[in-house]
PDB file of C-alpha atoms in Angstrom:
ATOM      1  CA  UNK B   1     102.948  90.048 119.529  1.00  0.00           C
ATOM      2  CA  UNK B   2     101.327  92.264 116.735  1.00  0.00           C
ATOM      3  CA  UNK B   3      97.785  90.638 115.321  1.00  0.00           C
ATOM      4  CA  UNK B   4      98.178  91.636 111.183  1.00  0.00           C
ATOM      5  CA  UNK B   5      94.806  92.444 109.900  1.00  0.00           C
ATOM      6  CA  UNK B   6      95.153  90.162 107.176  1.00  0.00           C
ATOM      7  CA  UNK B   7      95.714  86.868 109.160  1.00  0.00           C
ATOM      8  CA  UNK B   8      91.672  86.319 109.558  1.00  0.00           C
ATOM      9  CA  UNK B   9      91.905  82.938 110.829  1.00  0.00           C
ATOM     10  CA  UNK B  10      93.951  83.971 113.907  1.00  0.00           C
ATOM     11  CA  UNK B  11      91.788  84.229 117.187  1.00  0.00           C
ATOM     12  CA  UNK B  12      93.316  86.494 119.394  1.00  0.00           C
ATOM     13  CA  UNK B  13      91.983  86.832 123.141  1.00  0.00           C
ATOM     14  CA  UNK B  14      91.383  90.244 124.822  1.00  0.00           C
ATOM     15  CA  UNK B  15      94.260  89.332 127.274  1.00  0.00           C
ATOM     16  CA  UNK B  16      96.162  89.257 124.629  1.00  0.00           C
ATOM     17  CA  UNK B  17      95.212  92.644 122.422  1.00  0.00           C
ATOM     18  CA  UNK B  18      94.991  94.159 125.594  1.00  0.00           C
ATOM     19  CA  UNK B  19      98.905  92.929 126.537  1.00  0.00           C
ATOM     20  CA  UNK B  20      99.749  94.476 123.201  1.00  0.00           C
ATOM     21  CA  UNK B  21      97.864  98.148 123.667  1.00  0.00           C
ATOM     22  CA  UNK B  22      99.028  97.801 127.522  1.00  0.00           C
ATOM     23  CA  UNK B  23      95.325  98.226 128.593  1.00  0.00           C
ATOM     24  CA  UNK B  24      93.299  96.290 130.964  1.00  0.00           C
ATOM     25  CA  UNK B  25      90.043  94.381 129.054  1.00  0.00           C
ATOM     26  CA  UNK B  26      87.383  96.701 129.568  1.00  0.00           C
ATOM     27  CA  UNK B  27      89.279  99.697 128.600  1.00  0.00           C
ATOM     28  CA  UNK B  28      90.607  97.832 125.423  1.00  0.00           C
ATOM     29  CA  UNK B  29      87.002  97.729 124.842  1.00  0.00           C
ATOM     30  CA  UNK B  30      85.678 100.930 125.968  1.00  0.00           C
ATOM     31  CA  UNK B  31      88.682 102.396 123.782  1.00  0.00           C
ATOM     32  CA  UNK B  32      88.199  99.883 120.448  1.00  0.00           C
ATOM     33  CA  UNK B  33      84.569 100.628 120.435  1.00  0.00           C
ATOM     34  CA  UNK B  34      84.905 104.912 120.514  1.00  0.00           C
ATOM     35  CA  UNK B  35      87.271 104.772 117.995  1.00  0.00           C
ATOM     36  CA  UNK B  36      85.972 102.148 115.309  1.00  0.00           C
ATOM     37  CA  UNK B  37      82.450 101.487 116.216  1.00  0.00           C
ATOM     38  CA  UNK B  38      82.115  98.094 117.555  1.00  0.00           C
ATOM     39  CA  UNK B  39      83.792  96.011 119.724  1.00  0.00           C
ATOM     40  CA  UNK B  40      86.479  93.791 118.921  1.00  0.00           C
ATOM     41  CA  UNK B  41      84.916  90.437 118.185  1.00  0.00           C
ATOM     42  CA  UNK B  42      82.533  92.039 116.145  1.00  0.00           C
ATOM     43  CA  UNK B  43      85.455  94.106 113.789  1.00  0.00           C
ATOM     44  CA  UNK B  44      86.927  90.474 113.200  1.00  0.00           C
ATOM     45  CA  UNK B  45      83.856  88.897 112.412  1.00  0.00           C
ATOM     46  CA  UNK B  46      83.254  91.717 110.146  1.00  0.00           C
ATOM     47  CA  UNK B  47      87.138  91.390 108.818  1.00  0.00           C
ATOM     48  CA  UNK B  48      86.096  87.633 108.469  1.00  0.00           C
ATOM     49  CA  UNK B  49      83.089  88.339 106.593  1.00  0.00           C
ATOM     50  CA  UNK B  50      84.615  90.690 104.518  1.00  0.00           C
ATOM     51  CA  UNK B  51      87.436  88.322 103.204  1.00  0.00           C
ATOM     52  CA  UNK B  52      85.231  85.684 102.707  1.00  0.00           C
ATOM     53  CA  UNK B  53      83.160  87.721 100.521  1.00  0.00           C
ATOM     54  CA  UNK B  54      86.517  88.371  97.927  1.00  0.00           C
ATOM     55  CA  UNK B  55      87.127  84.850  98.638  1.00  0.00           C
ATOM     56  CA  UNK B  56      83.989  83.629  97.182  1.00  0.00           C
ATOM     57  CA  UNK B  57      83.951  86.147  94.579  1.00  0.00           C
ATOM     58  CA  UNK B  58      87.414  85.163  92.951  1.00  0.00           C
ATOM     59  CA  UNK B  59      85.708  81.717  93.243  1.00  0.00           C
ATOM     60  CA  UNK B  60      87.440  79.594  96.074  1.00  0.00           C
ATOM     61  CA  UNK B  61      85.074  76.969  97.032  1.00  0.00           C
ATOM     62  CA  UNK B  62      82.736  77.946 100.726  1.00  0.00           C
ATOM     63  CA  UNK B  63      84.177  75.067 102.681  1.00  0.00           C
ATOM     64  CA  UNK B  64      87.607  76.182 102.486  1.00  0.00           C
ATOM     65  CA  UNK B  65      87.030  79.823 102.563  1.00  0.00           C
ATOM     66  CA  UNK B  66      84.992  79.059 105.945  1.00  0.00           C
ATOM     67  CA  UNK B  67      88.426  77.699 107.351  1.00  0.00           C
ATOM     68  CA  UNK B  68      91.020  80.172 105.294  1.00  0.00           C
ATOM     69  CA  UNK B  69      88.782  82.890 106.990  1.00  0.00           C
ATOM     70  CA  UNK B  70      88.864  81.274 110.466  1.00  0.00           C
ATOM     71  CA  UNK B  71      85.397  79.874 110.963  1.00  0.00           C
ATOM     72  CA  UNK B  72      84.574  77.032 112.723  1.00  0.00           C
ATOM     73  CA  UNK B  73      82.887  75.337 109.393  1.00  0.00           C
ATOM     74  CA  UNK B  74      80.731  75.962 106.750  1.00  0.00           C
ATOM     75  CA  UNK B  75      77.470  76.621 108.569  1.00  0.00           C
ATOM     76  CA  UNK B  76      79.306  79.334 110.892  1.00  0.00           C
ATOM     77  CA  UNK B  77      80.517  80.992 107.536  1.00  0.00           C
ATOM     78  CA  UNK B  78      77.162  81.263 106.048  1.00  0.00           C
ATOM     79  CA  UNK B  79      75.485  82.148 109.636  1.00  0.00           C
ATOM     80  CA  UNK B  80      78.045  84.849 109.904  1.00  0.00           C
ATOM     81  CA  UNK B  81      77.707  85.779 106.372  1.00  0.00           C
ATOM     82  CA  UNK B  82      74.003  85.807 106.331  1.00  0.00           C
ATOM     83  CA  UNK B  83      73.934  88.221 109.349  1.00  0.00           C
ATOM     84  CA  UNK B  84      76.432  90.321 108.247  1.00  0.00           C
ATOM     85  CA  UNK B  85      75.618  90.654 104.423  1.00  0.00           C
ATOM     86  CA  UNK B  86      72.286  89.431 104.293  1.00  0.00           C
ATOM     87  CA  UNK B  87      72.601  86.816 102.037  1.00  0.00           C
ATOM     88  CA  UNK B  88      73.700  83.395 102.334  1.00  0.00           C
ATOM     89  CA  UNK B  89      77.601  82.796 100.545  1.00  0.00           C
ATOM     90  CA  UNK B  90      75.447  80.559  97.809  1.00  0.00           C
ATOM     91  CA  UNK B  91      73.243  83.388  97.046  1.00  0.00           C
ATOM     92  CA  UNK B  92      76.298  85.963  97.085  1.00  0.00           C
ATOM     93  CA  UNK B  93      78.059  83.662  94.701  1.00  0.00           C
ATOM     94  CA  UNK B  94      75.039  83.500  91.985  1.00  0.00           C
ATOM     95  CA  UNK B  95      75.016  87.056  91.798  1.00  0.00           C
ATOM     96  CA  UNK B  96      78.718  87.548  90.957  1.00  0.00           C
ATOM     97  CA  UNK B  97      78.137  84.955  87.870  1.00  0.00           C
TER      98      UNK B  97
END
């Protein structure tokens, strides 16, 4: 099965990107991380992060951005968020007004 990039909520496992590149795990890594950067959890959390933060911009409430974006809840979103942006979502969203 192909993983769209803009279906953030979907979790995929490394057995199953690697099934679809026909690579063992570690390569799959190895390989994802030379060519983009970072390893795969951490391009979707960034993908995650990164939709949440139009998301709360176009000003969808946090709770259900957390879940549209496939976090857990709330507190991962702004845990997430905070690490990744450096802000909480709250703070994020007072700037854009």
């Amino acid at each position: 099965p192909a993983f769209p990039a803009a279906n953030h909520a979907d979790d995929p496992s490394l057995e199953d990107l690697a099934a679809v590149a026909d690579l063992n795990r570690a390569h799959l890594v190895r390989a994802f991380r030379q060519e983009i950067g970072i390893p795969p959890h951490a391009y979707l959390v960034d993908r995650r992060c990164r939709a949440a933060r139009r998301m709360l911009a176009a000003g969808e409430a946090p709770a259900e951005v957390a879940v549209a974006c496939g976090f857990f809840d709330q507190s991962h979103l702004i845990n997430q968020f905070r690490a990744e942006f450096g802000v909480t979502p709250g703070a994020f969203v007072a700037a854009c007004r």
